[in-house]
PDB file of C-alpha atoms in Angstrom:
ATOM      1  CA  UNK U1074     270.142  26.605  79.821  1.00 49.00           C
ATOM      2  CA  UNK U1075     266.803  27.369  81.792  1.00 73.00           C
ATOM      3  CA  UNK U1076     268.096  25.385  84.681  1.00 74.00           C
ATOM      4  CA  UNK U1077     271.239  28.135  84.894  1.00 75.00           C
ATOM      5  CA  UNK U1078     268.627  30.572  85.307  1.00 79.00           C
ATOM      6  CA  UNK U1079     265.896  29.628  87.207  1.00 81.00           C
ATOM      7  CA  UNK U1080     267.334  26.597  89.073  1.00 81.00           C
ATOM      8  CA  UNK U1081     264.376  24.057  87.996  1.00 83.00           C
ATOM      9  CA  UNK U1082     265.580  20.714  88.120  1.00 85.00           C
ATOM     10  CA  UNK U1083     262.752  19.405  86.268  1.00 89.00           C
ATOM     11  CA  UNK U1084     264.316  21.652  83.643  1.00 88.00           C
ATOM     12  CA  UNK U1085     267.526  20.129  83.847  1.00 86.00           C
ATOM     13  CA  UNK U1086     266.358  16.869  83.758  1.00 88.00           C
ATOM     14  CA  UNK U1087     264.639  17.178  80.388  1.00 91.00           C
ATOM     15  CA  UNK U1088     267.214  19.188  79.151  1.00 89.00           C
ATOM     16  CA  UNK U1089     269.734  15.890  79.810  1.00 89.00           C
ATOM     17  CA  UNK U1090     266.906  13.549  77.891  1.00 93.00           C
ATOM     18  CA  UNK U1091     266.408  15.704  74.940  1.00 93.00           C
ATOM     19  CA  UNK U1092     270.378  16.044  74.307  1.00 90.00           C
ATOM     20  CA  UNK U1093     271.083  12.406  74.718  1.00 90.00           C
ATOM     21  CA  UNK U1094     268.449  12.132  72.266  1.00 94.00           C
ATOM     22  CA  UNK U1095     269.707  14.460  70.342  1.00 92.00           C
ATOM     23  CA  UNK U1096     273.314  12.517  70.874  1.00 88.00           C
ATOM     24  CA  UNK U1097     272.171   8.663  70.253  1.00 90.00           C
ATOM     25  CA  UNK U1098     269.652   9.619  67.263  1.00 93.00           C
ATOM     26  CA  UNK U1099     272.630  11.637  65.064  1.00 89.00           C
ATOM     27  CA  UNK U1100     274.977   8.875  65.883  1.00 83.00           C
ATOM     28  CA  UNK U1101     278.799   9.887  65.717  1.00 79.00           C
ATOM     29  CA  UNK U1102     279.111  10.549  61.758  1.00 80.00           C
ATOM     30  CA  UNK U1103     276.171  13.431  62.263  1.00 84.00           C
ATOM     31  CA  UNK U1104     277.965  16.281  61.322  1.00 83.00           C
ATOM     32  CA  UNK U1105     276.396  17.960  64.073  1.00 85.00           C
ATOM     33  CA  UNK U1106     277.420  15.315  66.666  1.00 83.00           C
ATOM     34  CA  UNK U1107     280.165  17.155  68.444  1.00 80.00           C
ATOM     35  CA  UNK U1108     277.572  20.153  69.419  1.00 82.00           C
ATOM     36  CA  UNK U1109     274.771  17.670  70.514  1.00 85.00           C
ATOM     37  CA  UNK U1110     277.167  15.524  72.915  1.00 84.00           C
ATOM     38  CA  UNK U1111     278.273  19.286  74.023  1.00 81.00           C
ATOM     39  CA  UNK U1112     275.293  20.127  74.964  1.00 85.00           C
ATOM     40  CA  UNK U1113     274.931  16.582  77.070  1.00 86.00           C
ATOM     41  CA  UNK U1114     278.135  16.946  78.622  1.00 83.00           C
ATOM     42  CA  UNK U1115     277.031  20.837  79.954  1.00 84.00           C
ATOM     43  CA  UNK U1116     273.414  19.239  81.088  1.00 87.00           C
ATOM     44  CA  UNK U1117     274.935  15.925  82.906  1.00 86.00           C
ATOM     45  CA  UNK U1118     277.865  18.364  84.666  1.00 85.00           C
ATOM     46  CA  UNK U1119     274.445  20.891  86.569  1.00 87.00           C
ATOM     47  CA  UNK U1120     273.257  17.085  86.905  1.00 87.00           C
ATOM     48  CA  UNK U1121     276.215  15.581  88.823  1.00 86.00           C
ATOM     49  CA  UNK U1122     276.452  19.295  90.654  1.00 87.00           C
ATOM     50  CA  UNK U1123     272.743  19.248  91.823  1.00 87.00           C
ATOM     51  CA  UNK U1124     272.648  15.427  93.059  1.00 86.00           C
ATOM     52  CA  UNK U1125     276.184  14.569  93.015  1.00 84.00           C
ATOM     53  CA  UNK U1126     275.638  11.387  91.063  1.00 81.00           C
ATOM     54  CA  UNK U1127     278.732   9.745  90.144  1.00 80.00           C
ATOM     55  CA  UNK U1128     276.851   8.582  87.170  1.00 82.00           C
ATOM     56  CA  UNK U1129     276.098  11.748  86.008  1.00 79.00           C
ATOM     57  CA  UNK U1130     279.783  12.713  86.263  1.00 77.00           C
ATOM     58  CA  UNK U1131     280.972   9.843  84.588  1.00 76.00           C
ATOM     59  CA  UNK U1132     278.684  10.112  81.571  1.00 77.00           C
ATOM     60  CA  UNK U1133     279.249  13.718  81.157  1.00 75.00           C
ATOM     61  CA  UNK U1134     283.154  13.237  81.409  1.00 72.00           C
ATOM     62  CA  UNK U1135     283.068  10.806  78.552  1.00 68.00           C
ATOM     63  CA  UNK U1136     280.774  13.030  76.327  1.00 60.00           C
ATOM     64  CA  UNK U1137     282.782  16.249  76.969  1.00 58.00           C
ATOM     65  CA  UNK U1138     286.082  14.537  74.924  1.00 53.00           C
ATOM     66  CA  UNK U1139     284.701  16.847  71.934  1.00 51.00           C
ATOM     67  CA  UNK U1140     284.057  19.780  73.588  1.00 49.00           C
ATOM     68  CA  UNK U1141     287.335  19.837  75.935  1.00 51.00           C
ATOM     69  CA  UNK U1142     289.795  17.528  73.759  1.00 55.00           C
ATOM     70  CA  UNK U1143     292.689  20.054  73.257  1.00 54.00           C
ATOM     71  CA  UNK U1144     293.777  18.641  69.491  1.00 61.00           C
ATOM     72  CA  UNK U1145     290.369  19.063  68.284  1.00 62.00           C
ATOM     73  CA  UNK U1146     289.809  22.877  69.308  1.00 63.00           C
ATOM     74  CA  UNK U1147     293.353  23.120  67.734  1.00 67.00           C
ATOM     75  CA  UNK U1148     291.979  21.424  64.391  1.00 66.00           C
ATOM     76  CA  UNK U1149     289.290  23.578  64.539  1.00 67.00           C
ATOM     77  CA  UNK U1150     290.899  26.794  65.303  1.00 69.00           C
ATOM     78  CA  UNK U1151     293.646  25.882  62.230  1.00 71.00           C
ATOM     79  CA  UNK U1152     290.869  25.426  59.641  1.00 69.00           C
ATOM     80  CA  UNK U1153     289.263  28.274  60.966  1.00 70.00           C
ATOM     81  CA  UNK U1154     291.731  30.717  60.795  1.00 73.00           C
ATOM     82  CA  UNK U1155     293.274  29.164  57.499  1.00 70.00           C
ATOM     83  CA  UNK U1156     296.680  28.130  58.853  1.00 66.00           C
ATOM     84  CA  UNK U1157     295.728  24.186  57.372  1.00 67.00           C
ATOM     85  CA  UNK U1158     293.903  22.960  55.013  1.00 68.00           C
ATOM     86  CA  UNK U1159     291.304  20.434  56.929  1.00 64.00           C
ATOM     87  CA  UNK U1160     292.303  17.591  55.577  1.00 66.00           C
ATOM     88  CA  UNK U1161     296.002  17.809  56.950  1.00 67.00           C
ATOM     89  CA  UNK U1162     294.174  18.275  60.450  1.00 63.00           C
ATOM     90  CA  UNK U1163     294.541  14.625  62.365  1.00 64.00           C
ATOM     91  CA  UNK U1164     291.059  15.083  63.925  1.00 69.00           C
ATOM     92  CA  UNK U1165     289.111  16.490  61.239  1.00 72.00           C
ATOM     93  CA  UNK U1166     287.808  13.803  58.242  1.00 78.00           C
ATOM     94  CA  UNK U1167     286.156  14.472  54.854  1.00 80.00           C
ATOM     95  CA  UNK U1168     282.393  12.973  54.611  1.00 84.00           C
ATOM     96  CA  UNK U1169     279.780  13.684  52.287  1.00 87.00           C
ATOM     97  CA  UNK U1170     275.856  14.371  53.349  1.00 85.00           C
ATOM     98  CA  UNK U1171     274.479  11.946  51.802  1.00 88.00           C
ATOM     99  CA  UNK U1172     270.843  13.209  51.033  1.00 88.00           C
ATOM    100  CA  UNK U1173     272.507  17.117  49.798  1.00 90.00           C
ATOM    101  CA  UNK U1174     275.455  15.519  48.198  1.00 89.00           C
ATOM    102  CA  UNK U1175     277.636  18.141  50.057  1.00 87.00           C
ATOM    103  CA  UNK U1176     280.825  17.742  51.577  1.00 82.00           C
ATOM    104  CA  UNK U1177     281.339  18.887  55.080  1.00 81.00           C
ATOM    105  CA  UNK U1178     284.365  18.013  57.890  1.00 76.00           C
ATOM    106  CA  UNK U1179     283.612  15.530  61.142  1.00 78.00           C
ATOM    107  CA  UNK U1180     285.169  14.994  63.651  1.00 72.00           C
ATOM    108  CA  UNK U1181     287.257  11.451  64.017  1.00 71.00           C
ATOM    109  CA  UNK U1182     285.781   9.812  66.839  1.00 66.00           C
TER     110      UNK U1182
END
């Protein structure tokens, strides 16, 4: 993140827009989902840090669930590492792309 770097805040600001963006366009069945409300989560945390916000804090807190939620790194670390099967994972669910026709796992919200 430029802001990490260089300390902008203007940065950091648009770097909060364009990930909720990213977060409210892909909705919560986007297979990419998890890494977009990541990303939020990381930009809303420098936010609440730089202006101590409570807003910021409080937004962040509920977008981080994916990135910090302890039974879905386990989920992904099992499927990863081939100790389960994803479909036996509790936090992991089949869906199917629906342009590609390709299966892929998402998370359970």
């Amino acid at each position: 993140m430029t802001y990490e770097a260089t300390g902008d805040v203007t940065s950091l600001h648009q770097a909060a827009r364009h990930s909720r963006d990213a977060v409210d366009t892909a909705g919560p069945e986007h297979p990419k989902y998890a890494i977009y409300a990541s990303n939020l989560s990381s930009a809303l945390r420098f936010e609440y840090e730089q202006s101590g916000t409570p807003e910021a804090l409080d937004e962040a807190i509920g977008h981080g669930y994916y990135a910090q939620a302890r039974e879905v790194l386990s989920d992904i670390n099992a499927v990863m590492y081939g100790r389960h099967d994803p479909p036996s994972r509790v936090g992991l669910a089949q869906a199917v792309d629906t342009a590609s026709r390709k299966p892929y796992w998402r998370f359970r919200p």
